[in-house]
Amino acid sequence: MSAADGAAGPGVRARESAEAIRDRVGDLHPAVGLVLGSGLGSLGDAFEDAVRIPYEELLHWPPVGVEGHSGTLVAGLLEGVPAVALKGRAHLYEGHPAEEATLPVRVLAALGIKALFVSNAAGAVNRRFRPGDLMLISDHLNLMGRNPLAGPVVVGDERFPDMSDAYDADLRRVVRETALAEGIPLKEGVYAGLLGPSYETPAEIRMLERLGADAVGMSTVPEVITARAIGVRCFGVSCLTNYGAGISPEPLSHHDVMETTERVGGRFRALVRSAIGRIGPAL
Ligand code: HPA
C-alpha cells in the first residue's frame, strides 16, 4: 500500500467525505456532477428537492476563496436528473496542491456520478471567437506545470489514464445538438489551462494561439485529469468573457470577466440545463 492509500490519502478522504454527504442527501443517487464556474453558479437554484450544504460543513473540503464564488454543494434533481453541483471551486493559484483542489471530484465519483460537467470563464485566444461566446471544450492543454495524479497512485485510479477522449465525444455531440435545438450559438475548441493568477501577456497569448489553444483559463484541467483517472466521463463549456491579452487594446480585469458572465449567464444556464436533461437518462 502506498502513502496515497493510507488514512490521510485522497481516496480515503473522498470516501469519508462522500459518506457524510450521503447521510444528508438521503437516497439520491446522482448520475451527473457539475462544477459550476463563473456565470453558472445560480444554476444551483434550479435544482428541485435540493439539499444545500455549505463547503465549511463538508469533511476534508478545500477552502474556496475567489471573489464572486460562494462555496455550496447542491444535491437534487436538475431537469429530473439526479445530480450534484459544486458552486465554487478551489483553484491552484490559491496555493492548493493539485491533489487537494481535486478532492471534490473524487467525492462526486464516490457519490456515484457517471459523468462530470465542468464549466469556467475563459479568455478568447482564437481570433474568430469573441467575449460572450460559449465554447464547448473539445480538448485541453495542461500548461499548469502540475498534475493532480503526481505522487503515489490512489487505489482504484488508473496510473496512466488515457486522455485521447478526455472530453467525451458522445456527450459533446449531445451538447451540440442541444445548442442547435435551443437556438443557442456554440463554438467548440481547445482550452488551455494555466496556473495564474496573473493574466497572460500578449506574447503568451500569441504562443497559446500557435500551440493550438482557442481559449485560456485557470481551472478545469486538474478536475478533468482526476475524473479520467477514476473513469468518469467528462464534458464542459467555457464562457468566453474577454479577448486574450493583446488581442484588443483593452486591459483585462476580473470585474469585466464577471460582467460578461452575468450578461451571458441566462443562455449558459439554459444550454446546460437542457443538455443535462438529455444526457442524464442515457447514463
Ligand atoms: N486568461 C486566463 N483566465 C481567464 C481569462 C483570461 O483571459 N478570462 C477569464 N479567465
Short mmCIF file of C-alpha atoms and ligand atoms in Angstrom, two decimals:
data_model
loop_
_atom_site.label_atom_id
_atom_site.label_comp_id
_atom_site.label_asym_id
_atom_site.label_seq_id
_atom_site.Cartn_x
_atom_site.Cartn_y
_atom_site.Cartn_z
CA MET A 1 0.00 0.00 0.00
CA SER A 2 1.41 3.40 -0.96
CA ALA A 3 1.22 6.56 1.08
CA ALA A 4 -1.68 7.87 -1.02
CA ASP A 5 -3.81 4.90 0.03
CA GLY A 6 -3.17 5.44 3.73
CA ALA A 7 -5.51 7.00 6.28
CA ALA A 8 -4.79 10.51 5.01
CA GLY A 9 -4.79 9.62 1.28
CA PRO A 10 -7.20 11.32 -1.13
CA GLY A 11 -9.09 8.11 -1.91
CA VAL A 12 -9.89 7.51 1.75
CA ARG A 13 -10.69 11.16 2.46
CA ALA A 14 -13.02 11.32 -0.54
CA ARG A 15 -14.94 8.25 0.59
CA GLU A 16 -15.27 9.64 4.13
CA SER A 17 -16.49 12.97 2.79
CA ALA A 18 -18.95 11.26 0.44
CA GLU A 19 -20.33 9.13 3.26
CA ALA A 20 -21.08 12.22 5.35
CA ILE A 21 -22.79 13.84 2.35
CA ARG A 22 -24.84 10.72 1.69
CA ASP A 23 -26.14 10.90 5.27
CA ARG A 24 -27.56 14.32 4.44
CA VAL A 25 -28.92 13.81 0.91
CA GLY A 26 -30.95 10.69 1.63
CA ASP A 27 -31.43 8.18 -1.18
CA LEU A 28 -30.44 10.46 -4.06
CA HIS A 29 -28.10 8.62 -6.44
CA PRO A 30 -26.53 11.34 -8.56
CA ALA A 31 -25.77 10.44 -12.17
CA VAL A 32 -24.14 13.74 -13.06
CA GLY A 33 -21.75 16.05 -11.24
CA LEU A 34 -21.41 19.69 -12.21
CA VAL A 35 -18.63 22.13 -11.41
CA LEU A 36 -20.31 25.50 -11.74
CA GLY A 37 -17.84 28.15 -12.85
CA SER A 38 -18.42 31.88 -13.14
CA GLY A 39 -21.83 32.64 -14.64
CA LEU A 40 -23.32 29.26 -13.84
CA GLY A 41 -23.48 29.42 -10.04
CA SER A 42 -27.17 30.25 -9.99
CA LEU A 43 -27.89 27.00 -11.83
CA GLY A 44 -27.77 25.59 -8.31
CA ASP A 45 -31.05 27.45 -7.66
CA ALA A 46 -32.76 25.44 -10.42
CA PHE A 47 -32.38 22.15 -8.54
CA GLU A 48 -35.57 20.58 -7.20
CA ASP A 49 -35.85 18.65 -3.93
CA ALA A 50 -32.45 20.16 -3.22
CA VAL A 51 -30.19 19.71 -0.24
CA ARG A 52 -27.67 22.56 0.01
CA ILE A 53 -24.55 22.15 2.10
CA PRO A 54 -22.04 25.00 2.63
CA TYR A 55 -18.48 23.84 1.97
CA GLU A 56 -17.48 24.68 5.55
CA GLU A 57 -19.71 21.80 6.70
CA LEU A 58 -18.10 19.26 4.36
CA LEU A 59 -15.40 16.90 5.54
CA HIS A 60 -11.90 17.31 4.06
CA TRP A 61 -13.10 20.06 1.68
CA PRO A 62 -10.54 22.54 0.34
CA PRO A 63 -11.33 26.16 1.29
CA VAL A 64 -12.59 28.23 -1.62
CA GLY A 65 -11.70 31.85 -1.77
CA VAL A 66 -12.26 33.71 -5.00
CA GLU A 67 -14.44 36.75 -5.20
CA GLY A 68 -17.78 36.01 -6.87
CA HIS A 69 -17.75 32.33 -5.91
CA SER A 70 -19.69 31.05 -2.95
CA GLY A 71 -18.98 27.57 -1.76
CA THR A 72 -22.03 25.30 -1.68
CA LEU A 73 -22.73 21.72 -2.66
CA VAL A 74 -26.22 21.31 -4.13
CA ALA A 75 -27.72 17.84 -4.47
CA GLY A 76 -31.11 17.23 -6.05
CA LEU A 77 -32.89 16.92 -9.37
CA LEU A 78 -31.91 19.04 -12.36
CA GLU A 79 -34.41 18.63 -15.21
CA GLY A 80 -35.46 15.42 -13.46
CA VAL A 81 -31.88 14.08 -13.45
CA PRO A 82 -30.33 13.23 -10.06
CA ALA A 83 -27.29 15.48 -9.88
CA VAL A 84 -24.77 17.14 -7.56
CA ALA A 85 -23.45 20.60 -8.30
CA LEU A 86 -20.43 22.32 -6.82
CA LYS A 87 -20.95 26.04 -6.60
CA GLY A 88 -17.40 27.32 -6.25
CA ARG A 89 -14.10 25.51 -6.77
CA ALA A 90 -10.59 25.55 -5.36
CA HIS A 91 -8.09 26.97 -7.86
CA LEU A 92 -4.41 26.02 -7.93
CA TYR A 93 -3.48 29.72 -7.94
CA GLU A 94 -4.88 29.94 -4.40
CA GLY A 95 -1.98 27.73 -3.40
CA HIS A 96 -3.81 24.44 -3.08
CA PRO A 97 -1.82 21.39 -4.08
CA ALA A 98 -3.48 19.90 -7.18
CA GLU A 99 -4.33 16.74 -5.24
CA GLU A 100 -6.25 18.87 -2.67
CA ALA A 101 -8.02 21.06 -5.20
CA THR A 102 -9.40 18.00 -6.99
CA LEU A 103 -10.62 16.15 -3.91
CA PRO A 104 -14.20 17.33 -4.63
CA VAL A 105 -14.11 15.45 -7.95
CA ARG A 106 -13.16 12.29 -6.08
CA VAL A 107 -16.03 12.91 -3.68
CA LEU A 108 -18.51 13.24 -6.57
CA ALA A 109 -17.15 9.99 -8.03
CA ALA A 110 -17.59 8.30 -4.64
CA LEU A 111 -21.20 9.53 -4.67
CA GLY A 112 -21.63 7.55 -7.88
CA ILE A 113 -21.66 10.10 -10.72
CA LYS A 114 -21.16 8.68 -14.21
CA ALA A 115 -20.40 11.98 -15.93
CA LEU A 116 -18.83 15.27 -14.87
CA PHE A 117 -19.77 18.59 -16.40
CA VAL A 118 -17.12 21.30 -16.00
CA SER A 119 -17.51 24.98 -16.71
CA ASN A 120 -15.39 28.09 -16.48
CA ALA A 121 -14.81 31.64 -17.57
CA ALA A 122 -12.03 31.91 -20.12
CA GLY A 123 -10.27 34.37 -22.37
CA ALA A 124 -10.67 34.04 -26.14
CA VAL A 125 -7.43 33.10 -27.91
CA ASN A 126 -8.94 32.13 -31.27
CA ARG A 127 -9.41 35.42 -33.12
CA ARG A 128 -12.71 34.26 -34.58
CA PHE A 129 -14.14 33.99 -31.05
CA ARG A 130 -15.38 36.94 -29.01
CA PRO A 131 -16.47 37.83 -25.48
CA GLY A 132 -19.92 36.43 -24.78
CA ASP A 133 -19.37 33.28 -26.88
CA LEU A 134 -19.96 29.88 -25.31
CA MET A 135 -17.33 27.29 -26.24
CA LEU A 136 -17.80 23.55 -25.96
CA ILE A 137 -14.43 22.20 -24.79
CA SER A 138 -13.10 19.69 -27.32
CA ASP A 139 -9.77 19.10 -25.58
CA HIS A 140 -7.30 20.78 -23.27
CA LEU A 141 -3.65 21.79 -22.93
CA ASN A 142 -2.29 21.25 -19.44
CA LEU A 143 0.09 24.20 -19.06
CA MET A 144 -0.29 24.47 -15.29
CA GLY A 145 3.04 22.85 -14.59
CA ARG A 146 1.47 20.28 -12.31
CA ASN A 147 -0.69 17.20 -12.45
CA PRO A 148 -3.13 16.13 -9.72
CA LEU A 149 -2.14 12.47 -10.17
CA ALA A 150 1.56 13.01 -9.44
CA GLY A 151 2.59 11.03 -6.40
CA PRO A 152 1.67 7.59 -5.15
CA VAL A 153 -1.17 6.04 -7.13
CA VAL A 154 -4.55 6.17 -5.39
CA VAL A 155 -6.31 2.81 -5.11
CA GLY A 156 -8.83 2.49 -7.93
CA ASP A 157 -7.10 5.14 -10.10
CA GLU A 158 -5.64 4.46 -13.48
CA ARG A 159 -1.89 5.16 -13.10
CA PHE A 160 -1.56 6.30 -16.74
CA PRO A 161 -5.04 7.44 -17.76
CA ASP A 162 -5.79 7.70 -21.47
CA MET A 163 -6.61 11.33 -22.33
CA SER A 164 -7.43 10.83 -26.01
CA ASP A 165 -11.18 11.22 -25.38
CA ALA A 166 -10.94 13.33 -22.21
CA TYR A 167 -13.95 15.40 -23.31
CA ASP A 168 -16.31 12.60 -24.25
CA ALA A 169 -17.23 12.65 -27.95
CA ASP A 170 -20.77 11.31 -27.38
CA LEU A 171 -21.56 13.80 -24.62
CA ARG A 172 -20.19 16.62 -26.76
CA ARG A 173 -22.45 15.58 -29.61
CA VAL A 174 -25.46 15.84 -27.32
CA VAL A 175 -24.42 19.34 -26.18
CA ARG A 176 -24.02 20.41 -29.83
CA GLU A 177 -27.47 19.00 -30.67
CA THR A 178 -28.95 20.73 -27.63
CA ALA A 179 -27.47 24.08 -28.65
CA LEU A 180 -28.88 23.68 -32.15
CA ALA A 181 -32.32 22.72 -30.86
CA GLU A 182 -32.38 25.63 -28.40
CA GLY A 183 -31.03 28.14 -30.91
CA ILE A 184 -28.01 28.88 -28.71
CA PRO A 185 -24.84 29.68 -30.69
CA LEU A 186 -21.99 27.41 -29.60
CA LYS A 187 -18.34 27.42 -30.59
CA GLU A 188 -16.03 24.49 -29.98
CA GLY A 189 -12.33 24.46 -29.21
CA VAL A 190 -9.30 23.69 -27.09
CA TYR A 191 -8.99 25.08 -23.55
CA ALA A 192 -5.50 25.91 -22.31
CA GLY A 193 -5.21 25.70 -18.52
CA LEU A 194 -2.57 27.99 -16.98
CA LEU A 195 -1.72 28.33 -13.30
CA GLY A 196 -2.48 32.07 -12.98
CA PRO A 197 -3.37 34.16 -11.09
CA SER A 198 -1.83 36.82 -13.35
CA TYR A 199 -3.50 37.06 -16.72
CA GLU A 200 -1.33 36.24 -19.72
CA THR A 201 0.97 38.64 -21.52
CA PRO A 202 0.26 39.35 -25.20
CA ALA A 203 3.31 37.21 -26.06
CA GLU A 204 1.87 34.31 -24.09
CA ILE A 205 -1.46 34.65 -25.90
CA ARG A 206 0.38 34.53 -29.26
CA MET A 207 2.24 31.44 -28.02
CA LEU A 208 -1.03 29.77 -26.97
CA GLU A 209 -2.52 30.52 -30.37
CA ARG A 210 0.39 28.74 -32.04
CA LEU A 211 0.11 25.82 -29.64
CA GLY A 212 -3.48 25.24 -30.79
CA ALA A 213 -5.43 26.84 -27.95
CA ASP A 214 -8.77 28.53 -28.60
CA ALA A 215 -9.37 29.72 -25.04
CA VAL A 216 -7.36 30.20 -21.86
CA GLY A 217 -8.25 29.90 -18.20
CA MET A 218 -7.02 28.92 -14.75
CA SER A 219 -9.16 25.93 -13.80
CA THR A 220 -10.87 22.78 -15.10
CA VAL A 221 -7.80 20.85 -16.32
CA PRO A 222 -6.93 19.25 -12.92
CA GLU A 223 -10.56 18.26 -12.40
CA VAL A 224 -10.80 16.54 -15.78
CA ILE A 225 -7.49 14.72 -15.33
CA THR A 226 -8.65 13.42 -11.95
CA ALA A 227 -12.06 12.37 -13.30
CA ARG A 228 -10.45 10.47 -16.19
CA ALA A 229 -8.16 8.60 -13.78
CA ILE A 230 -11.28 7.35 -11.95
CA GLY A 231 -13.14 6.54 -15.16
CA VAL A 232 -15.72 9.34 -15.02
CA ARG A 233 -16.75 10.72 -18.44
CA CYS A 234 -16.29 14.49 -18.85
CA PHE A 235 -17.75 17.32 -20.85
CA GLY A 236 -17.55 21.05 -20.43
CA VAL A 237 -18.31 24.53 -21.67
CA SER A 238 -16.28 27.74 -21.35
CA CYS A 239 -17.90 31.15 -21.19
CA LEU A 240 -15.55 33.43 -23.12
CA THR A 241 -15.50 36.60 -21.11
CA ASN A 242 -12.77 38.67 -22.76
CA TYR A 243 -10.25 38.75 -25.57
CA GLY A 244 -6.92 37.23 -24.61
CA ALA A 245 -4.33 39.88 -23.69
CA GLY A 246 -3.12 41.91 -26.64
CA ILE A 247 -5.95 40.87 -29.00
CA SER A 248 -7.88 44.00 -28.08
CA PRO A 249 -6.38 47.23 -26.69
CA GLU A 250 -8.48 46.90 -23.51
CA PRO A 251 -6.67 45.81 -20.32
CA LEU A 252 -8.07 42.68 -18.66
CA SER A 253 -9.96 42.93 -15.40
CA HIS A 254 -11.73 40.43 -13.17
CA HIS A 255 -14.62 42.90 -12.98
CA ASP A 256 -15.12 42.75 -16.77
CA VAL A 257 -14.90 38.95 -16.66
CA MET A 258 -17.70 38.84 -14.08
CA GLU A 259 -19.77 41.35 -16.03
CA THR A 260 -19.66 39.20 -19.18
CA THR A 261 -20.60 36.04 -17.27
CA GLU A 262 -23.61 37.97 -15.91
CA ARG A 263 -24.61 39.05 -19.40
CA VAL A 264 -24.35 35.56 -20.91
CA GLY A 265 -25.46 33.64 -17.82
CA GLY A 266 -29.06 33.12 -18.94
CA ARG A 267 -28.04 31.48 -22.22
CA PHE A 268 -25.33 29.46 -20.50
CA ARG A 269 -27.71 28.09 -17.86
CA ALA A 270 -30.38 27.28 -20.45
CA LEU A 271 -27.88 25.29 -22.52
CA VAL A 272 -26.55 23.32 -19.56
CA ARG A 273 -30.00 22.54 -18.11
CA SER A 274 -31.27 21.30 -21.40
CA ALA A 275 -28.13 19.25 -22.13
CA ILE A 276 -28.27 17.59 -18.71
CA GLY A 277 -31.95 16.77 -19.32
CA ARG A 278 -30.94 14.92 -22.48
CA ILE A 279 -27.77 13.29 -21.17
CA GLY A 280 -28.99 12.15 -17.74
CA PRO A 281 -31.41 9.40 -18.83
CA ALA A 282 -28.77 7.89 -21.16
CA LEU A 283 -26.09 7.49 -18.48
N1 HPA B 1 -6.98 34.38 -19.01
C1 HPA B 1 -6.98 33.48 -18.03
N2 HPA B 1 -8.07 33.19 -17.31
C2 HPA B 1 -9.20 33.84 -17.61
C3 HPA B 1 -9.27 34.80 -18.64
C4 HPA B 1 -8.08 35.08 -19.36
O1 HPA B 1 -8.04 35.92 -20.28
N3 HPA B 1 -10.54 35.25 -18.66
C5 HPA B 1 -11.23 34.58 -17.71
N4 HPA B 1 -10.42 33.73 -17.06
#
